[in-house]
Amino acid sequence: MSRYMSSRFSALEAYVPGEQPQDRQYIKLNTNESPFPPSPQVIAAVNSSQVEKLNLYPDPDCRGLRKKLAEYYNVGEENVFLSNGSDDVLNFAFMAFCDGQHPVAFPDISYGFYPVYAKLHNLPAREIPLNPGFILNPDDYCGLGCTIVLANPNAPSGRAIPPEEIGKILESNPDNVVVVDEAYVDFGARSCVELIQSHDNLLVCMTFSKSRSLAGGRLGFALGDARLIDDLNRLKFSTNPYSINRLTLVAAEATLDSQDYYRQNCQAIMENRSYTVEALDKLGFTTIPSLANFIFTRCPKMDGITLYHKLKERGILVRCWDKPALRDYVRVTIGSREQMDAFLSQIQAIMKEKG
Ligand SMILES: *Cc1c(COP(=O)(O)O)cnc(C)c1O
């Protein structure tokens, strides 16, 4: 830290993203990206005539895309907020809806960015323990009187709770916003988007990074009551009104015109997930039931960090953690069938080597 850095950030520990090594070709099962490219329509839409327009600013209101998303999710255009990845959306939500009177609460095991945003904005934070097996008890969040942030499905467990339980949490915290981060909702979980009609304290965050093969395009959005959306826009327009670039806007609109393609991809991921879990079961692994595009699994012979290193030597990247509750596990993104077969054959080899 330089001597010029503001002291208000002296305790800030930045989020560490999953590694994106450039040295060699890995099978990347570490950052929950899609193994599938964007749809052919998306690839065609981002063409040279769009590149030629890069001298012009993009539409800061993202009207074309907002309209399409509103239609898709059956909400009004005034219920849609867009920004540069859902990390950016979450940052604005922490900034907008939390302060000394509205502390933030989230599970002690969840998306690693939540505690970083809490520190960044100097917010009092309550980390609510999950039950054994990474099970979230919705009652723990009822009547909490905090701004609540829940990833559903949760990371890194992959477990989800039903919208009925989210409804109870919303109703028991009428004076607080409940942010539901549905980054992984398209892989078999149920969305709580319908609840925004009846609950003005619900903000649902979503992303194009996982199920829509656009992690490199950086596009996230939130759905909620028009007043919550206005609050977020006030902050976005005080920071960077052009946070979504022209090419990403074009790509995202074309994405929404290719629903069948993305539905099929999600279907394939869900099938590959069952296939991988079954194969790991036979090898003695314990896997948490997942409704996401990743699994959280425990090797019977070594801890997660050891397995991570052995897989990396063999050209496969997964994610592991040093935290006591997580160190026995690795998180494995579900990729294509070929990628999962490569992963499973390396796992078999590692297990054999260990005897
Ligand atoms: C990946 C992820 C995000 C961030 O997505 P981006 O749109 O790529 O910023 C947000 N929340 C959770 C739980 C995630 O896993």
mmCIF file with all atom_site columns, N, CA, C and O in Angstrom, residues 221-270:
data_model
loop_
_atom_site.group_PDB
_atom_site.id
_atom_site.type_symbol
_atom_site.label_atom_id
_atom_site.label_alt_id
_atom_site.label_comp_id
_atom_site.label_asym_id
_atom_site.label_entity_id
_atom_site.label_seq_id
_atom_site.pdbx_PDB_ins_code
_atom_site.Cartn_x
_atom_site.Cartn_y
_atom_site.Cartn_z
_atom_site.occupancy
_atom_site.B_iso_or_equiv
_atom_site.pdbx_formal_charge
_atom_site.auth_seq_id
_atom_site.auth_comp_id
_atom_site.auth_asym_id
_atom_site.auth_atom_id
_atom_site.pdbx_PDB_model_num
ATOM 1   N N  . PHE A 1 221 ? -27.549 -8.154  -14.083 1.00 0.00 ? 221 PHE A N  1
ATOM 2   C CA . PHE A 1 221 ? -28.741 -7.319  -13.943 1.00 0.00 ? 221 PHE A CA 1
ATOM 3   C C  . PHE A 1 221 ? -29.472 -7.676  -12.657 1.00 0.00 ? 221 PHE A C  1
ATOM 4   O O  . PHE A 1 221 ? -29.189 -8.704  -12.026 1.00 0.00 ? 221 PHE A O  1
ATOM 5   N N  . ALA A 1 222 ? -30.360 -6.786  -12.271 1.00 0.00 ? 222 ALA A N  1
ATOM 6   C CA . ALA A 1 222 ? -31.178 -7.036  -11.087 1.00 0.00 ? 222 ALA A CA 1
ATOM 7   C C  . ALA A 1 222 ? -32.620 -6.729  -11.437 1.00 0.00 ? 222 ALA A C  1
ATOM 8   O O  . ALA A 1 222 ? -32.904 -5.844  -12.250 1.00 0.00 ? 222 ALA A O  1
ATOM 9   N N  . LEU A 1 223 ? -33.523 -7.466  -10.826 1.00 0.00 ? 223 LEU A N  1
ATOM 10  C CA . LEU A 1 223 ? -34.952 -7.254  -11.006 1.00 0.00 ? 223 LEU A CA 1
ATOM 11  C C  . LEU A 1 223 ? -35.554 -6.928  -9.639  1.00 0.00 ? 223 LEU A C  1
ATOM 12  O O  . LEU A 1 223 ? -35.204 -7.573  -8.647  1.00 0.00 ? 223 LEU A O  1
ATOM 13  N N  . GLY A 1 224 ? -36.427 -5.934  -9.609  1.00 0.00 ? 224 GLY A N  1
ATOM 14  C CA . GLY A 1 224 ? -37.044 -5.572  -8.334  1.00 0.00 ? 224 GLY A CA 1
ATOM 15  C C  . GLY A 1 224 ? -38.014 -4.415  -8.506  1.00 0.00 ? 224 GLY A C  1
ATOM 16  O O  . GLY A 1 224 ? -38.218 -3.916  -9.634  1.00 0.00 ? 224 GLY A O  1
ATOM 17  N N  . ASP A 1 225 ? -38.588 -3.992  -7.411  1.00 0.00 ? 225 ASP A N  1
ATOM 18  C CA . ASP A 1 225 ? -39.497 -2.856  -7.390  1.00 0.00 ? 225 ASP A CA 1
ATOM 19  C C  . ASP A 1 225 ? -38.838 -1.633  -8.041  1.00 0.00 ? 225 ASP A C  1
ATOM 20  O O  . ASP A 1 225 ? -37.626 -1.401  -7.862  1.00 0.00 ? 225 ASP A O  1
ATOM 21  N N  . ALA A 1 226 ? -39.636 -0.852  -8.779  1.00 0.00 ? 226 ALA A N  1
ATOM 22  C CA . ALA A 1 226 ? -39.094 0.282   -9.533  1.00 0.00 ? 226 ALA A CA 1
ATOM 23  C C  . ALA A 1 226 ? -38.301 1.247   -8.651  1.00 0.00 ? 226 ALA A C  1
ATOM 24  O O  . ALA A 1 226 ? -37.321 1.838   -9.093  1.00 0.00 ? 226 ALA A O  1
ATOM 25  N N  . ARG A 1 227 ? -38.703 1.383   -7.386  1.00 0.00 ? 227 ARG A N  1
ATOM 26  C CA . ARG A 1 227 ? -37.981 2.320   -6.514  1.00 0.00 ? 227 ARG A CA 1
ATOM 27  C C  . ARG A 1 227 ? -36.593 1.797   -6.158  1.00 0.00 ? 227 ARG A C  1
ATOM 28  O O  . ARG A 1 227 ? -35.629 2.561   -6.081  1.00 0.00 ? 227 ARG A O  1
ATOM 29  N N  . LEU A 1 228 ? -36.490 0.474   -5.962  1.00 0.00 ? 228 LEU A N  1
ATOM 30  C CA . LEU A 1 228 ? -35.154 -0.100  -5.716  1.00 0.00 ? 228 LEU A CA 1
ATOM 31  C C  . LEU A 1 228 ? -34.270 0.085   -6.946  1.00 0.00 ? 228 LEU A C  1
ATOM 32  O O  . LEU A 1 228 ? -33.074 0.402   -6.840  1.00 0.00 ? 228 LEU A O  1
ATOM 33  N N  . ILE A 1 229 ? -34.872 -0.101  -8.112  1.00 0.00 ? 229 ILE A N  1
ATOM 34  C CA . ILE A 1 229 ? -34.106 0.035   -9.364  1.00 0.00 ? 229 ILE A CA 1
ATOM 35  C C  . ILE A 1 229 ? -33.636 1.483   -9.529  1.00 0.00 ? 229 ILE A C  1
ATOM 36  O O  . ILE A 1 229 ? -32.495 1.739   -9.937  1.00 0.00 ? 229 ILE A O  1
ATOM 37  N N  . ASP A 1 230 ? -34.508 2.437   -9.180  1.00 0.00 ? 230 ASP A N  1
ATOM 38  C CA . ASP A 1 230 ? -34.114 3.854   -9.229  1.00 0.00 ? 230 ASP A CA 1
ATOM 39  C C  . ASP A 1 230 ? -32.926 4.134   -8.306  1.00 0.00 ? 230 ASP A C  1
ATOM 40  O O  . ASP A 1 230 ? -32.016 4.884   -8.662  1.00 0.00 ? 230 ASP A O  1
ATOM 41  N N  . ASP A 1 231 ? -32.964 3.533   -7.116  1.00 0.00 ? 231 ASP A N  1
ATOM 42  C CA . ASP A 1 231 ? -31.855 3.732   -6.165  1.00 0.00 ? 231 ASP A CA 1
ATOM 43  C C  . ASP A 1 231 ? -30.537 3.262   -6.784  1.00 0.00 ? 231 ASP A C  1
ATOM 44  O O  . ASP A 1 231 ? -29.510 3.940   -6.683  1.00 0.00 ? 231 ASP A O  1
ATOM 45  N N  . LEU A 1 232 ? -30.585 2.079   -7.386  1.00 0.00 ? 232 LEU A N  1
ATOM 46  C CA . LEU A 1 232 ? -29.361 1.531   -7.987  1.00 0.00 ? 232 LEU A CA 1
ATOM 47  C C  . LEU A 1 232 ? -28.891 2.407   -9.147  1.00 0.00 ? 232 LEU A C  1
ATOM 48  O O  . LEU A 1 232 ? -27.694 2.656   -9.312  1.00 0.00 ? 232 LEU A O  1
ATOM 49  N N  . ASN A 1 233 ? -29.849 2.900   -9.943  1.00 0.00 ? 233 ASN A N  1
ATOM 50  C CA . ASN A 1 233 ? -29.467 3.761   -11.069 1.00 0.00 ? 233 ASN A CA 1
ATOM 51  C C  . ASN A 1 233 ? -28.860 5.070   -10.614 1.00 0.00 ? 233 ASN A C  1
ATOM 52  O O  . ASN A 1 233 ? -27.956 5.609   -11.246 1.00 0.00 ? 233 ASN A O  1
ATOM 53  N N  . ARG A 1 234 ? -29.346 5.574   -9.487  1.00 0.00 ? 234 ARG A N  1
ATOM 54  C CA . ARG A 1 234 ? -28.772 6.806   -8.961  1.00 0.00 ? 234 ARG A CA 1
ATOM 55  C C  . ARG A 1 234 ? -27.274 6.614   -8.686  1.00 0.00 ? 234 ARG A C  1
ATOM 56  O O  . ARG A 1 234 ? -26.448 7.473   -8.988  1.00 0.00 ? 234 ARG A O  1
ATOM 57  N N  . LEU A 1 235 ? -26.922 5.443   -8.135  1.00 0.00 ? 235 LEU A N  1
ATOM 58  C CA . LEU A 1 235 ? -25.509 5.174   -7.855  1.00 0.00 ? 235 LEU A CA 1
ATOM 59  C C  . LEU A 1 235 ? -24.733 4.899   -9.137  1.00 0.00 ? 235 LEU A C  1
ATOM 60  O O  . LEU A 1 235 ? -23.609 5.367   -9.313  1.00 0.00 ? 235 LEU A O  1
ATOM 61  N N  . LYS A 1 236 ? -25.344 4.134   -10.040 1.00 0.00 ? 236 LYS A N  1
ATOM 62  C CA . LYS A 1 236 ? -24.641 3.835   -11.296 1.00 0.00 ? 236 LYS A CA 1
ATOM 63  C C  . LYS A 1 236 ? -24.363 5.120   -12.080 1.00 0.00 ? 236 LYS A C  1
ATOM 64  O O  . LYS A 1 236 ? -23.268 5.312   -12.617 1.00 0.00 ? 236 LYS A O  1
ATOM 65  N N  . PHE A 1 237 ? -25.355 6.011   -12.115 1.00 0.00 ? 237 PHE A N  1
ATOM 66  C CA . PHE A 1 237 ? -25.184 7.256   -12.866 1.00 0.00 ? 237 PHE A CA 1
ATOM 67  C C  . PHE A 1 237 ? -24.323 8.262   -12.102 1.00 0.00 ? 237 PHE A C  1
ATOM 68  O O  . PHE A 1 237 ? -24.003 9.329   -12.622 1.00 0.00 ? 237 PHE A O  1
ATOM 69  N N  . SER A 1 238 ? -23.941 7.924   -10.878 1.00 0.00 ? 238 SER A N  1
ATOM 70  C CA . SER A 1 238 ? -22.966 8.742   -10.150 1.00 0.00 ? 238 SER A CA 1
ATOM 71  C C  . SER A 1 238 ? -21.574 8.138   -10.227 1.00 0.00 ? 238 SER A C  1
ATOM 72  O O  . SER A 1 238 ? -20.627 8.633   -9.594  1.00 0.00 ? 238 SER A O  1
ATOM 73  N N  . THR A 1 239 ? -21.474 7.000   -10.937 1.00 0.00 ? 239 THR A N  1
ATOM 74  C CA . THR A 1 239 ? -20.194 6.305   -11.011 1.00 0.00 ? 239 THR A CA 1
ATOM 75  C C  . THR A 1 239 ? -19.728 6.190   -12.454 1.00 0.00 ? 239 THR A C  1
ATOM 76  O O  . THR A 1 239 ? -18.716 6.771   -12.841 1.00 0.00 ? 239 THR A O  1
ATOM 77  N N  . ASN A 1 240 ? -20.509 5.435   -13.231 1.00 0.00 ? 240 ASN A N  1
ATOM 78  C CA . ASN A 1 240 ? -20.131 5.158   -14.618 1.00 0.00 ? 240 ASN A CA 1
ATOM 79  C C  . ASN A 1 240 ? -21.376 4.797   -15.413 1.00 0.00 ? 240 ASN A C  1
ATOM 80  O O  . ASN A 1 240 ? -21.752 3.624   -15.473 1.00 0.00 ? 240 ASN A O  1
ATOM 81  N N  . PRO A 1 241 ? -22.034 5.791   -16.005 1.00 0.00 ? 241 PRO A N  1
ATOM 82  C CA . PRO A 1 241 ? -23.288 5.508   -16.725 1.00 0.00 ? 241 PRO A CA 1
ATOM 83  C C  . PRO A 1 241 ? -23.087 4.579   -17.924 1.00 0.00 ? 241 PRO A C  1
ATOM 84  O O  . PRO A 1 241 ? -24.033 3.941   -18.356 1.00 0.00 ? 241 PRO A O  1
ATOM 85  N N  . TYR A 1 242 ? -21.865 4.506   -18.437 1.00 0.00 ? 242 TYR A N  1
ATOM 86  C CA . TYR A 1 242 ? -21.604 3.675   -19.619 1.00 0.00 ? 242 TYR A CA 1
ATOM 87  C C  . TYR A 1 242 ? -20.935 2.363   -19.236 1.00 0.00 ? 242 TYR A C  1
ATOM 88  O O  . TYR A 1 242 ? -20.063 1.863   -19.939 1.00 0.00 ? 242 TYR A O  1
ATOM 89  N N  . SER A 1 243 ? -21.333 1.797   -18.129 1.00 0.00 ? 243 SER A N  1
ATOM 90  C CA . SER A 1 243 ? -20.602 0.622   -17.644 1.00 0.00 ? 243 SER A CA 1
ATOM 91  C C  . SER A 1 243 ? -20.801 -0.603  -18.529 1.00 0.00 ? 243 SER A C  1
ATOM 92  O O  . SER A 1 243 ? -20.036 -1.551  -18.439 1.00 0.00 ? 243 SER A O  1
ATOM 93  N N  . ILE A 1 244 ? -21.824 -0.595  -19.364 1.00 0.00 ? 244 ILE A N  1
ATOM 94  C CA . ILE A 1 244 ? -21.989 -1.724  -20.293 1.00 0.00 ? 244 ILE A CA 1
ATOM 95  C C  . ILE A 1 244 ? -21.623 -1.249  -21.696 1.00 0.00 ? 244 ILE A C  1
ATOM 96  O O  . ILE A 1 244 ? -22.207 -0.307  -22.219 1.00 0.00 ? 244 ILE A O  1
ATOM 97  N N  . ASN A 1 245 ? -20.645 -1.915  -22.275 1.00 0.00 ? 245 ASN A N  1
ATOM 98  C CA . ASN A 1 245 ? -20.164 -1.437  -23.570 1.00 0.00 ? 245 ASN A CA 1
ATOM 99  C C  . ASN A 1 245 ? -21.079 -1.880  -24.703 1.00 0.00 ? 245 ASN A C  1
ATOM 100 O O  . ASN A 1 245 ? -21.903 -2.776  -24.567 1.00 0.00 ? 245 ASN A O  1
ATOM 101 N N  . ARG A 1 246 ? -20.944 -1.217  -25.828 1.00 0.00 ? 246 ARG A N  1
ATOM 102 C CA . ARG A 1 246 ? -21.741 -1.444  -27.023 1.00 0.00 ? 246 ARG A CA 1
ATOM 103 C C  . ARG A 1 246 ? -21.766 -2.905  -27.486 1.00 0.00 ? 246 ARG A C  1
ATOM 104 O O  . ARG A 1 246 ? -22.806 -3.439  -27.838 1.00 0.00 ? 246 ARG A O  1
ATOM 105 N N  . LEU A 1 247 ? -20.596 -3.537  -27.517 1.00 0.00 ? 247 LEU A N  1
ATOM 106 C CA . LEU A 1 247 ? -20.537 -4.903  -28.052 1.00 0.00 ? 247 LEU A CA 1
ATOM 107 C C  . LEU A 1 247 ? -21.268 -5.871  -27.122 1.00 0.00 ? 247 LEU A C  1
ATOM 108 O O  . LEU A 1 247 ? -21.938 -6.797  -27.575 1.00 0.00 ? 247 LEU A O  1
ATOM 109 N N  . THR A 1 248 ? -21.158 -5.622  -25.831 1.00 0.00 ? 248 THR A N  1
ATOM 110 C CA . THR A 1 248 ? -21.858 -6.485  -24.875 1.00 0.00 ? 248 THR A CA 1
ATOM 111 C C  . THR A 1 248 ? -23.371 -6.305  -24.984 1.00 0.00 ? 248 THR A C  1
ATOM 112 O O  . THR A 1 248 ? -24.128 -7.275  -24.899 1.00 0.00 ? 248 THR A O  1
ATOM 113 N N  . LEU A 1 249 ? -23.805 -5.080  -25.203 1.00 0.00 ? 249 LEU A N  1
ATOM 114 C CA . LEU A 1 249 ? -25.253 -4.850  -25.365 1.00 0.00 ? 249 LEU A CA 1
ATOM 115 C C  . LEU A 1 249 ? -25.787 -5.626  -26.561 1.00 0.00 ? 249 LEU A C  1
ATOM 116 O O  . LEU A 1 249 ? -26.828 -6.284  -26.486 1.00 0.00 ? 249 LEU A O  1
ATOM 117 N N  . VAL A 1 250 ? -25.042 -5.570  -27.663 1.00 0.00 ? 250 VAL A N  1
ATOM 118 C CA . VAL A 1 250 ? -25.465 -6.277  -28.872 1.00 0.00 ? 250 VAL A CA 1
ATOM 119 C C  . VAL A 1 250 ? -25.468 -7.793  -28.625 1.00 0.00 ? 250 VAL A C  1
ATOM 120 O O  . VAL A 1 250 ? -26.410 -8.505  -28.989 1.00 0.00 ? 250 VAL A O  1
ATOM 121 N N  . ALA A 1 251 ? -24.419 -8.264  -27.976 1.00 0.00 ? 251 ALA A N  1
ATOM 122 C CA . ALA A 1 251 ? -24.310 -9.705  -27.699 1.00 0.00 ? 251 ALA A CA 1
ATOM 123 C C  . ALA A 1 251 ? -25.454 -10.171 -26.793 1.00 0.00 ? 251 ALA A C  1
ATOM 124 O O  . ALA A 1 251 ? -26.041 -11.235 -27.002 1.00 0.00 ? 251 ALA A O  1
ATOM 125 N N  . ALA A 1 252 ? -25.772 -9.353  -25.806 1.00 0.00 ? 252 ALA A N  1
ATOM 126 C CA . ALA A 1 252 ? -26.805 -9.761  -24.843 1.00 0.00 ? 252 ALA A CA 1
ATOM 127 C C  . ALA A 1 252 ? -28.184 -9.796  -25.494 1.00 0.00 ? 252 ALA A C  1
ATOM 128 O O  . ALA A 1 252 ? -28.990 -10.690 -25.228 1.00 0.00 ? 252 ALA A O  1
ATOM 129 N N  . GLU A 1 253 ? -28.458 -8.823  -26.368 1.00 0.00 ? 253 GLU A N  1
ATOM 130 C CA . GLU A 1 253 ? -29.754 -8.855  -27.055 1.00 0.00 ? 253 GLU A CA 1
ATOM 131 C C  . GLU A 1 253 ? -29.870 -10.103 -27.919 1.00 0.00 ? 253 GLU A C  1
ATOM 132 O O  . GLU A 1 253 ? -30.909 -10.773 -27.933 1.00 0.00 ? 253 GLU A O  1
ATOM 133 N N  . ALA A 1 254 ? -28.795 -10.442 -28.612 1.00 0.00 ? 254 ALA A N  1
ATOM 134 C CA . ALA A 1 254 ? -28.823 -11.646 -29.454 1.00 0.00 ? 254 ALA A CA 1
ATOM 135 C C  . ALA A 1 254 ? -28.943 -12.907 -28.589 1.00 0.00 ? 254 ALA A C  1
ATOM 136 O O  . ALA A 1 254 ? -29.569 -13.891 -28.994 1.00 0.00 ? 254 ALA A O  1
ATOM 137 N N  . THR A 1 255 ? -28.375 -12.849 -27.399 1.00 0.00 ? 255 THR A N  1
ATOM 138 C CA . THR A 1 255 ? -28.500 -13.987 -26.467 1.00 0.00 ? 255 THR A CA 1
ATOM 139 C C  . THR A 1 255 ? -29.969 -14.271 -26.178 1.00 0.00 ? 255 THR A C  1
ATOM 140 O O  . THR A 1 255 ? -30.407 -15.418 -26.178 1.00 0.00 ? 255 THR A O  1
ATOM 141 N N  . LEU A 1 256 ? -30.729 -13.198 -25.955 1.00 0.00 ? 256 LEU A N  1
ATOM 142 C CA . LEU A 1 256 ? -32.144 -13.383 -25.612 1.00 0.00 ? 256 LEU A CA 1
ATOM 143 C C  . LEU A 1 256 ? -32.965 -13.826 -26.816 1.00 0.00 ? 256 LEU A C  1
ATOM 144 O O  . LEU A 1 256 ? -34.115 -14.245 -26.669 1.00 0.00 ? 256 LEU A O  1
ATOM 145 N N  . ASP A 1 257 ? -32.369 -13.743 -28.019 1.00 0.00 ? 257 ASP A N  1
ATOM 146 C CA . ASP A 1 257 ? -33.040 -14.280 -29.212 1.00 0.00 ? 257 ASP A CA 1
ATOM 147 C C  . ASP A 1 257 ? -32.664 -15.737 -29.469 1.00 0.00 ? 257 ASP A C  1
ATOM 148 O O  . ASP A 1 257 ? -33.051 -16.300 -30.486 1.00 0.00 ? 257 ASP A O  1
ATOM 149 N N  . SER A 1 258 ? -31.860 -16.326 -28.603 1.00 0.00 ? 258 SER A N  1
ATOM 150 C CA . SER A 1 258 ? -31.399 -17.709 -28.831 1.00 0.00 ? 258 SER A CA 1
ATOM 151 C C  . SER A 1 258 ? -31.752 -18.592 -27.643 1.00 0.00 ? 258 SER A C  1
ATOM 152 O O  . SER A 1 258 ? -30.925 -19.371 -27.173 1.00 0.00 ? 258 SER A O  1
ATOM 153 N N  . GLN A 1 259 ? -32.965 -18.445 -27.139 1.00 0.00 ? 259 GLN A N  1
ATOM 154 C CA . GLN A 1 259 ? -33.319 -19.159 -25.896 1.00 0.00 ? 259 GLN A CA 1
ATOM 155 C C  . GLN A 1 259 ? -33.145 -20.673 -26.002 1.00 0.00 ? 259 GLN A C  1
ATOM 156 O O  . GLN A 1 259 ? -32.702 -21.308 -25.051 1.00 0.00 ? 259 GLN A O  1
ATOM 157 N N  . ASP A 1 260 ? -33.520 -21.251 -27.148 1.00 0.00 ? 260 ASP A N  1
ATOM 158 C CA . ASP A 1 260 ? -33.448 -22.722 -27.264 1.00 0.00 ? 260 ASP A CA 1
ATOM 159 C C  . ASP A 1 260 ? -32.019 -23.214 -27.088 1.00 0.00 ? 260 ASP A C  1
ATOM 160 O O  . ASP A 1 260 ? -31.772 -24.212 -26.418 1.00 0.00 ? 260 ASP A O  1
ATOM 161 N N  . TYR A 1 261 ? -31.102 -22.472 -27.701 1.00 0.00 ? 261 TYR A N  1
ATOM 162 C CA . TYR A 1 261 ? -29.692 -22.850 -27.623 1.00 0.00 ? 261 TYR A CA 1
ATOM 163 C C  . TYR A 1 261 ? -29.232 -22.905 -26.165 1.00 0.00 ? 261 TYR A C  1
ATOM 164 O O  . TYR A 1 261 ? -28.619 -23.878 -25.719 1.00 0.00 ? 261 TYR A O  1
ATOM 165 N N  . TYR A 1 262 ? -29.570 -21.873 -25.388 1.00 0.00 ? 262 TYR A N  1
ATOM 166 C CA . TYR A 1 262 ? -29.090 -21.810 -24.008 1.00 0.00 ? 262 TYR A CA 1
ATOM 167 C C  . TYR A 1 262 ? -29.823 -22.820 -23.115 1.00 0.00 ? 262 TYR A C  1
ATOM 168 O O  . TYR A 1 262 ? -29.221 -23.393 -22.204 1.00 0.00 ? 262 TYR A O  1
ATOM 169 N N  . ARG A 1 263 ? -31.112 -23.046 -23.415 1.00 0.00 ? 263 ARG A N  1
ATOM 170 C CA . ARG A 1 263 ? -31.850 -24.065 -22.653 1.00 0.00 ? 263 ARG A CA 1
ATOM 171 C C  . ARG A 1 263 ? -31.205 -25.434 -22.844 1.00 0.00 ? 263 ARG A C  1
ATOM 172 O O  . ARG A 1 263 ? -31.014 -26.186 -21.891 1.00 0.00 ? 263 ARG A O  1
ATOM 173 N N  . GLN A 1 264 ? -30.856 -25.731 -24.099 1.00 0.00 ? 264 GLN A N  1
ATOM 174 C CA . GLN A 1 264 ? -30.209 -27.028 -24.381 1.00 0.00 ? 264 GLN A CA 1
ATOM 175 C C  . GLN A 1 264 ? -28.865 -27.136 -23.661 1.00 0.00 ? 264 GLN A C  1
ATOM 176 O O  . GLN A 1 264 ? -28.522 -28.191 -23.127 1.00 0.00 ? 264 GLN A O  1
ATOM 177 N N  . ASN A 1 265 ? -28.114 -26.061 -23.658 1.00 0.00 ? 265 ASN A N  1
ATOM 178 C CA . ASN A 1 265 ? -26.822 -26.086 -22.958 1.00 0.00 ? 265 ASN A CA 1
ATOM 179 C C  . ASN A 1 265 ? -27.005 -26.359 -21.463 1.00 0.00 ? 265 ASN A C  1
ATOM 180 O O  . ASN A 1 265 ? -26.255 -27.141 -20.867 1.00 0.00 ? 265 ASN A O  1
ATOM 181 N N  . CYS A 1 266 ? -28.000 -25.708 -20.867 1.00 0.00 ? 266 CYS A N  1
ATOM 182 C CA . CYS A 1 266 ? -28.250 -25.928 -19.431 1.00 0.00 ? 266 CYS A CA 1
ATOM 183 C C  . CYS A 1 266 ? -28.654 -27.380 -19.188 1.00 0.00 ? 266 CYS A C  1
ATOM 184 O O  . CYS A 1 266 ? -28.233 -27.992 -18.203 1.00 0.00 ? 266 CYS A O  1
ATOM 185 N N  . GLN A 1 267 ? -29.470 -27.908 -20.102 1.00 0.00 ? 267 GLN A N  1
ATOM 186 C CA . GLN A 1 267 ? -29.873 -29.308 -20.003 1.00 0.00 ? 267 GLN A CA 1
ATOM 187 C C  . GLN A 1 267 ? -28.640 -30.224 -20.022 1.00 0.00 ? 267 GLN A C  1
ATOM 188 O O  . GLN A 1 267 ? -28.519 -31.139 -19.211 1.00 0.00 ? 267 GLN A O  1
ATOM 189 N N  . ALA A 1 268 ? -27.739 -29.928 -20.955 1.00 0.00 ? 268 ALA A N  1
ATOM 190 C CA . ALA A 1 268 ? -26.520 -30.745 -21.072 1.00 0.00 ? 268 ALA A CA 1
ATOM 191 C C  . ALA A 1 268 ? -25.702 -30.667 -19.776 1.00 0.00 ? 268 ALA A C  1
ATOM 192 O O  . ALA A 1 268 ? -25.190 -31.675 -19.290 1.00 0.00 ? 268 ALA A O  1
ATOM 193 N N  . ILE A 1 269 ? -25.593 -29.471 -19.209 1.00 0.00 ? 269 ILE A N  1
ATOM 194 C CA . ILE A 1 269 ? -24.834 -29.319 -17.960 1.00 0.00 ? 269 ILE A CA 1
ATOM 195 C C  . ILE A 1 269 ? -25.472 -30.135 -16.836 1.00 0.00 ? 269 ILE A C  1
ATOM 196 O O  . ILE A 1 269 ? -24.784 -30.814 -16.068 1.00 0.00 ? 269 ILE A O  1
ATOM 197 N N  . MET A 1 270 ? -26.802 -30.094 -16.779 1.00 0.00 ? 270 MET A N  1
ATOM 198 C CA . MET A 1 270 ? -27.484 -30.851 -15.711 1.00 0.00 ? 270 MET A CA 1
ATOM 199 C C  . MET A 1 270 ? -27.266 -32.349 -15.886 1.00 0.00 ? 270 MET A C  1
ATOM 200 O O  . MET A 1 270 ? -27.061 -33.081 -14.909 1.00 0.00 ? 270 MET A O  1
#
